[in-house]
Coordinates of C-alpha atoms in Angstrom, one line a residue:
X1 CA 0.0 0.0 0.0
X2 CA 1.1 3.5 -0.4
X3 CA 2.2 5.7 2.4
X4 CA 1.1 8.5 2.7
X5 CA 2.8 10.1 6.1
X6 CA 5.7 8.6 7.5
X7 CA 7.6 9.9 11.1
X8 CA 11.1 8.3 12.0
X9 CA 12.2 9.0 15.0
X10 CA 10.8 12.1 16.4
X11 CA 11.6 13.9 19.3
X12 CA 9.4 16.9 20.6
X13 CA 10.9 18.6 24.1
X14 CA 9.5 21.9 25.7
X15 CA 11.4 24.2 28.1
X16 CA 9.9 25.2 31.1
X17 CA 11.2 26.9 34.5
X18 CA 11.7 23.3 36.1
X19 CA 13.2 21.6 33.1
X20 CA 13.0 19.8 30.0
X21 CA 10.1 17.9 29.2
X22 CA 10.7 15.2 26.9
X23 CA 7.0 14.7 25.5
X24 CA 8.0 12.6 22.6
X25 CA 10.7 10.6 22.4
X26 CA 11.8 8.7 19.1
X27 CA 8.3 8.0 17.6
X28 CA 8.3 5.7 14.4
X29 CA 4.5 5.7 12.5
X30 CA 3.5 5.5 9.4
X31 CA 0.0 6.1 7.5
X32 CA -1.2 4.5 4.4
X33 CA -3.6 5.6 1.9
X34 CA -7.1 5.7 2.8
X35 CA -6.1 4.1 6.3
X36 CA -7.4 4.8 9.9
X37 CA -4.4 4.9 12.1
X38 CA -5.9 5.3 15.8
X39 CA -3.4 6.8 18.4
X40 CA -4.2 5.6 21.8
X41 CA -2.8 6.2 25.1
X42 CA -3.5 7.4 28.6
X43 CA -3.1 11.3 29.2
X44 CA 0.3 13.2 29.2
X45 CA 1.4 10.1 26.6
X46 CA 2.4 12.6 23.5
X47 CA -0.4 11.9 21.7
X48 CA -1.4 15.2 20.9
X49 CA 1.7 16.4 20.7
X50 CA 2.7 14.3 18.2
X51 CA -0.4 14.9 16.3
X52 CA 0.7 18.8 16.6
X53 CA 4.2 18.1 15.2
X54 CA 2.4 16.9 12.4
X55 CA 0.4 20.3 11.9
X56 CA 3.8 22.3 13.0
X57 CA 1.8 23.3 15.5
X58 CA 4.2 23.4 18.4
X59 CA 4.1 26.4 20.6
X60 CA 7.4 28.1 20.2
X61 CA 9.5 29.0 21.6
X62 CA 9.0 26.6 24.4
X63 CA 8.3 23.7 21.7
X64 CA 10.5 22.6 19.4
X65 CA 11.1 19.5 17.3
X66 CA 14.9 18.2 18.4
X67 CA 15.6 15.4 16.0
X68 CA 13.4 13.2 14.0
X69 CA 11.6 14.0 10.5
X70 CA 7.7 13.7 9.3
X71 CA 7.2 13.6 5.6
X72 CA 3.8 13.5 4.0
X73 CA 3.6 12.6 -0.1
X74 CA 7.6 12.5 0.3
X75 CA 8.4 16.0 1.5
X76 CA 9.9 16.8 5.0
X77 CA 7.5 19.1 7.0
X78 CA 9.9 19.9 9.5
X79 CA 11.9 21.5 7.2
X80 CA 8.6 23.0 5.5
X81 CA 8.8 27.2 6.1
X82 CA 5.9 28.9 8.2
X83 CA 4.4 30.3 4.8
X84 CA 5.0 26.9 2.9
X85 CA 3.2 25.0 6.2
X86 CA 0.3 27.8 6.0
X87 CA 0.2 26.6 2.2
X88 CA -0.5 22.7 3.1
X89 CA -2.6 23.4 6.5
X90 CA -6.5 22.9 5.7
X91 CA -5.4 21.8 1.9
X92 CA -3.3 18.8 2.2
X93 CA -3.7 18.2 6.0
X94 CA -6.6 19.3 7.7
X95 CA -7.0 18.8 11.5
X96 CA -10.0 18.4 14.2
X97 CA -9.7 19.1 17.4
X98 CA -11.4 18.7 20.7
X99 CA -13.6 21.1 21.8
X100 CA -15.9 22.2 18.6
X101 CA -17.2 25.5 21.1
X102 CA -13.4 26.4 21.1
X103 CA -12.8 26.2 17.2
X104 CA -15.6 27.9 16.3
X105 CA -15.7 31.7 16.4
X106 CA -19.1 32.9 18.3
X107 CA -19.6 36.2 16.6
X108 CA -19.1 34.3 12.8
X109 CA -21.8 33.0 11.0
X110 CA -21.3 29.1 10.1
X111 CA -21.3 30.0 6.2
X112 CA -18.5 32.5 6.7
X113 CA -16.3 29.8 8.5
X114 CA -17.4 27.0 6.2
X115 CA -15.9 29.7 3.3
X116 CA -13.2 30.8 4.8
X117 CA -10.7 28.0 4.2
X118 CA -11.6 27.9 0.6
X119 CA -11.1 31.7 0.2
X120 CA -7.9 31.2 1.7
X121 CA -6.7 28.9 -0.3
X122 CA -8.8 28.6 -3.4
X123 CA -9.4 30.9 -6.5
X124 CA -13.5 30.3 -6.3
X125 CA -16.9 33.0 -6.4
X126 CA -18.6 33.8 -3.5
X127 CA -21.6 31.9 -5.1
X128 CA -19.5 28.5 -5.2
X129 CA -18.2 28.8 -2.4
X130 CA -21.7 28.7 -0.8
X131 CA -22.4 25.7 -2.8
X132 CA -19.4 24.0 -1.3
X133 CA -20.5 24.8 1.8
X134 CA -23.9 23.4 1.2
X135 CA -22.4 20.8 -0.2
X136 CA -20.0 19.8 2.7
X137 CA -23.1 20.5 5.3
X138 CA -24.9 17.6 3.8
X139 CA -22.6 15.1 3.5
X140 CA -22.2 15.8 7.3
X141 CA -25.6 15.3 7.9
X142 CA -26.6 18.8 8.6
X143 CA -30.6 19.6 8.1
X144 CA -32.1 22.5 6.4
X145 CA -28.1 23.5 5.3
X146 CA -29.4 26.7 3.4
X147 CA -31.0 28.5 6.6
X148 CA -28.4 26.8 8.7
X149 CA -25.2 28.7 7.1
X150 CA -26.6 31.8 8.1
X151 CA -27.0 31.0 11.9
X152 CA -24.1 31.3 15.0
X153 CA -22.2 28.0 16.4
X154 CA -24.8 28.8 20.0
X155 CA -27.6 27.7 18.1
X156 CA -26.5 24.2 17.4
X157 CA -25.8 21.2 20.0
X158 CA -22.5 20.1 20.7
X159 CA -23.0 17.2 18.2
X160 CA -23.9 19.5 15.4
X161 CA -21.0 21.7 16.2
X162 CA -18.8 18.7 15.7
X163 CA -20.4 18.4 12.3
X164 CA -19.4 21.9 11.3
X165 CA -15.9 21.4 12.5
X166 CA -15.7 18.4 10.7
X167 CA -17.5 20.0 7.3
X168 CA -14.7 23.0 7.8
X169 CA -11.7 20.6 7.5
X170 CA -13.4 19.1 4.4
X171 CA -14.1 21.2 2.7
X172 CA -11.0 22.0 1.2
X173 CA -10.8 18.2 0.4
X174 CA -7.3 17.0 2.1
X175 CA -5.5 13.8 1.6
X176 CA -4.9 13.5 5.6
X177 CA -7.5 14.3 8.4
X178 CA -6.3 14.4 12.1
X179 CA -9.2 14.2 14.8
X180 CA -7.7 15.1 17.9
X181 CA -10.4 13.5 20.6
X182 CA -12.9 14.2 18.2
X183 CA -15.8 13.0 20.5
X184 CA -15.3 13.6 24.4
X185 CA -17.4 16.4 24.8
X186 CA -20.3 14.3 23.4
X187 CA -22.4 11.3 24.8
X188 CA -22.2 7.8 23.6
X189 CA -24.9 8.7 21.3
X190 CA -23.4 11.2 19.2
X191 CA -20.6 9.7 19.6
X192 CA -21.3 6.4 17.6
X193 CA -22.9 9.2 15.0
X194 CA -19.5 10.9 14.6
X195 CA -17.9 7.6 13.8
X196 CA -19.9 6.3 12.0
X197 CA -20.0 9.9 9.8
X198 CA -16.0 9.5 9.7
X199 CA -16.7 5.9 8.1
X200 CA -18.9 7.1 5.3
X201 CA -16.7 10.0 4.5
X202 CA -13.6 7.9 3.9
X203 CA -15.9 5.5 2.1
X204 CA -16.5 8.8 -0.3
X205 CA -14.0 10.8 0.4
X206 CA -10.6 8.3 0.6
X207 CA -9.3 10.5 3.0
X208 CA -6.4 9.0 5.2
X209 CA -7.3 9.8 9.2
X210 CA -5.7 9.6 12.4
X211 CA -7.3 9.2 15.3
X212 CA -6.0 10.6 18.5
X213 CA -8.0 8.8 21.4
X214 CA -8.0 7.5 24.8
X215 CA -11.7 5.7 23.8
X216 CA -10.8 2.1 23.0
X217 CA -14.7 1.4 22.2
X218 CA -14.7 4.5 19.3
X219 CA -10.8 2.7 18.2
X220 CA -12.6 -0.9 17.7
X221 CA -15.4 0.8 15.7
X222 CA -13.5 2.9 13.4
X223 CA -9.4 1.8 13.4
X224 CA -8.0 0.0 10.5
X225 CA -4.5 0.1 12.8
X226 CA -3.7 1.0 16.4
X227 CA -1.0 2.6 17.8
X228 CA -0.3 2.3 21.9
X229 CA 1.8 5.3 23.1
X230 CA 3.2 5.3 26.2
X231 CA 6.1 7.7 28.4
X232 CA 6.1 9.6 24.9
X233 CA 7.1 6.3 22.9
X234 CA 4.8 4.0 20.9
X235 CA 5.4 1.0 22.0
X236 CA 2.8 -1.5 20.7
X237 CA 1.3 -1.2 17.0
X238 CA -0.5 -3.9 15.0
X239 CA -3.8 -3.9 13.1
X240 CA -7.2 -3.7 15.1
X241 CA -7.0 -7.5 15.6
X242 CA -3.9 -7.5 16.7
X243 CA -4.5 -5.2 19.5
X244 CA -7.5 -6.3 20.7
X245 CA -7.5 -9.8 20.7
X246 CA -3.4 -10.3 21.2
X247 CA -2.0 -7.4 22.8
X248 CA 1.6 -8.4 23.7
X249 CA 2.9 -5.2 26.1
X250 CA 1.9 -5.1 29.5
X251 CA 0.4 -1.7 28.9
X252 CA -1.8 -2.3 26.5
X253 CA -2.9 -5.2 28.4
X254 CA -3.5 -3.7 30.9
X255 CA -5.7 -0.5 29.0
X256 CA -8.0 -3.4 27.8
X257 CA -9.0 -4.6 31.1
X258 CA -9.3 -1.3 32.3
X259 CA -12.5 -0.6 29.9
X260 CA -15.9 -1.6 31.4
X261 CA -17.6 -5.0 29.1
X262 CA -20.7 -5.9 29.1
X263 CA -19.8 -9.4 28.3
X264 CA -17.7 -9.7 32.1
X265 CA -19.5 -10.7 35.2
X266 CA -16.6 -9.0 37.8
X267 CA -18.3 -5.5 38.3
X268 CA -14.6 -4.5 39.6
X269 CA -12.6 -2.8 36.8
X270 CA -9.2 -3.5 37.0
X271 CA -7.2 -0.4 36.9
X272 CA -3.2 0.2 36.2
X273 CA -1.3 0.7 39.5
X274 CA 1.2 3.5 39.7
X275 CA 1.5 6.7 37.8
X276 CA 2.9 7.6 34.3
X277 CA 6.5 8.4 33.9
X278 CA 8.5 11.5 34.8
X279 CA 9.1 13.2 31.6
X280 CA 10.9 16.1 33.1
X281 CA 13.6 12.9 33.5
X282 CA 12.5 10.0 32.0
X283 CA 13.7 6.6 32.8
X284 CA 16.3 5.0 30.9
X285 CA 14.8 1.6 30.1
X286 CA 11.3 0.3 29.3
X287 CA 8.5 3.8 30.6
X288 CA 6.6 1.2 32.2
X289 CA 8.8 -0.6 34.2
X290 CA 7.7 1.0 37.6
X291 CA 3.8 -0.2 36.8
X292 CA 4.4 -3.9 35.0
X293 CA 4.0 -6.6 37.0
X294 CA 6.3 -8.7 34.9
X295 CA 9.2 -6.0 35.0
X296 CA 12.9 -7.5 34.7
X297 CA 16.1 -6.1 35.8
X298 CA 17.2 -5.5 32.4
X299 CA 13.3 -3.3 31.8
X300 CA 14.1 -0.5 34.2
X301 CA 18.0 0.1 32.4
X302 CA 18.1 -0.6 28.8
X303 CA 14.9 0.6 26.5
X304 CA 14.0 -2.8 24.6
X305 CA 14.4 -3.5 21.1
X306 CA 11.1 -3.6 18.6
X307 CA 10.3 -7.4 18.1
X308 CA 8.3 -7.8 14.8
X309 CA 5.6 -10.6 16.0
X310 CA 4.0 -10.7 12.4
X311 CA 4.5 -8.4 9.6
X312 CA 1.5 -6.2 10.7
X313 CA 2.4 -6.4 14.7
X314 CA 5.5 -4.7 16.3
X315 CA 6.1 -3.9 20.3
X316 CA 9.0 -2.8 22.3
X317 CA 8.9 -5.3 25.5
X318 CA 11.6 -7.2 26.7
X319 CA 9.2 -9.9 27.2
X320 CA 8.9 -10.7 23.9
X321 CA 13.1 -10.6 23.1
X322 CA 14.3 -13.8 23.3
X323 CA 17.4 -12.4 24.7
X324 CA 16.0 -11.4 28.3
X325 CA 16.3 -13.4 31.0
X326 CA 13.0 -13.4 33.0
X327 CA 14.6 -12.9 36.2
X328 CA 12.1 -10.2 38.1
X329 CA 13.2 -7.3 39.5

C-alpha cells in the first residue's frame, strides 16, 4: 500500500522553569492511503503532541522539534517554512480538534467559517463557495443547510458543532484528516454518529485519518490500525486485531482490562497501579517498568528493542526478546 505520512524517530521537548520535558521521544509511524491509524494512550502520553508536530503546531518558543523528521507525499514538514506550512494546512492536512465551542468563532456565522478555508486557499466565487459549503453540510448530515449557514455555532448542539468542524476541514478536500479526541465532549450517542460519519466519509472521500483517542470502544469501531503510546514512545502497533484480541505489552494489556464490558461478570474494573512516567527525567529503560507486574532487571536500564511478531504487529517489551532473561526485579 502506499504511504502517505511517514515519522522516523521524532523527538518533541519543551522548556519550562523546572526543566526539560521530553514529551515525545523517538516516535516511528506511518500512515497508508485511505487508512485509519488510531493513536491511543492514557493522558500526558504525547499523543497530541505528536499529532501537533504533524500540523507544526508546536508552541514556540518553548516547543520545538529536536531530531526526528515527518514527511507527507515524500516532503519533509519539519523542514517545510511557516508560509510553505500555511500553504498545506487545511489543503493537504486538515486537522479536528477537541472542543468544537473552542474552534468555532461565536460572533461568525457558520457560512463565513465554512468559506473561509476555501477563500484562503482557493481561487473560487462567493456563489461556489456557498455551494461547497452546502455541499459539505450535507454530507455531514446537517438539516435544512441553506437557513443553517446563516446561523451562529450557539444555536446548534454540541453534536452538530462537531459536524461543522468536521465540514470546515473538508471542505478544502485533504488527503490526511487528524481528529484530535474528536468526540469527548459528546455522549455515547453522538458519539457512535460521529464515527460512524468518519466511516462514510472515507468511504467517499478516501481521505487517510488519524485518530487521536484515549476511547478504546470508538478505536474498535473505526481503526483499521492502532498505535499504543506510552512515556512519549509507541510502544505497541499492529492492526485492530492485533491489539484487541493479542496485545503483547503489559500496557496495552493492561488498557484493555481497564475498559468496562458488558460481556464480564466482575463488576470491579481493574485499573493500572502506579503513575505515568517523569518526563521532566524519563527513565532509561522500558517507561513502564515502575507499573508492570512482569518488569525484569534489564526493563528499568536498557529501553527494549522492537520485536516484529508478524509483519503487521511490532512492540517494544523485553518480554517478547528472546534475549532477556526473565529474572524479576
Amino acid at each position: 500500500m502506499e504511504k502517505i505520512l511517514e515519522i522516523k524517530d521524532l523527538h518533541v521537548h519543551f522548556s519550562t522553569y523546572g526543566g526539560t520535558v521530553q514529551a515525545v521521544r523517538g516516535v516511528n509511524l506511518y500512515l497508508n492511503k485511505g487508512e485509519t491509524l488510531a493513536i491511543v494512550g492514557e493522558s500526558g502520553s504525547g499523543k497530541s503532541v505528536t499529532s501537533n508536530s504533524i500540523m507544526q503546531l508546536i508552541p514556540t518558543p518553548s516547543g520545538k522539534i529536536v531530531q526526528g523528521s515527518i514527511h507527507f507525499k515524500g516532503r519533509d514538514l519539519v523542514q517545510t517554512t511557516k508560509k510553505e506550512m500555511r500553504a498545506i494546512r487545511g489543503v493537504d492536512i486538515s486537522m479536528i480538534f477537541q472542543d468544537p465551542m473552542t474552534a468555532l468563532n461565536p460572533t461568525l456565522t457558520i457560512g463565513d467559517q465554512l468559506t473561509e478555508g476555501l477563500k484562503q486557499h482557493a481561487s473560487i466565487s462567493k456563489a461556489k463557495a456557498k455551494e461547497k459549503a452546502l455541499e459539505m453540510l450535507r454530507l455531514v448530515g446537517i438539516p435544512n443547510p441553506d437557513s443553517r449557514l446563516k446561523q451562529y455555532p450557539h444555536q446548534f448542539s454540541g453534536g452538530m458543532r462537531q459536524r461543522i468542524v468536521i465540514a470546515m476541514a473538508l471542505i478544502c478536500e485533504p488527503d490526511l484528516l487528524i481528529a484530535d479526541e474528536p468526540t469527548t465532549a459528546l455522549d455515547v450517542t453522538i458519539q457512535a454518529q460521529i464515527m460512524e460519519l468518519f466511516k462514510e466519509i472515507q468511504e467517499k472521500t478516501g481521505v487517510s485519518i488519524i485518530l487521536v483517542t484515549h476511547d478504546l470502544g470508538v478505536v474498535a469501531r473505526v481503526a483499521d490500525r492502532v498505535a499504543v503510546m506510552y512515556g512519549g514512545k509507541i510502544i505497541e502497533t499492529g492492526n485492530k486485531d492485533d491489539i484487541f484480541y493479542h496485545p503483547q505489552h503489559p500496557y496495552t494489556i493492561g488498557l484493555l482490562q481497564s475498559v468496562p464490558r458488558l460481556d464480564m461478570d466482575d463488576d470491579i474494573l481493574q485499573p493500572i497501579d502506579g503513575t505515568p512516567p517523569d518526563l521532566f527525567a524519563p527513565p532509561q529503560g522500558c517507561p513502564f517498568t515502575a507499573r508492570c507486574a512482569h518488569a525484569m532487571q534489564v526493563c528499568a536500564n536498557v529501553h527494549p528493542f522492537t520485536s516484529h511478531l508478524s509483519d503487521s504487529h511490532q512492540v517494544e517489551c523485553w518480554l517478547q526478546d528472546a534475549r532477556a532473561k526473565r529474572q524479576p526485579v
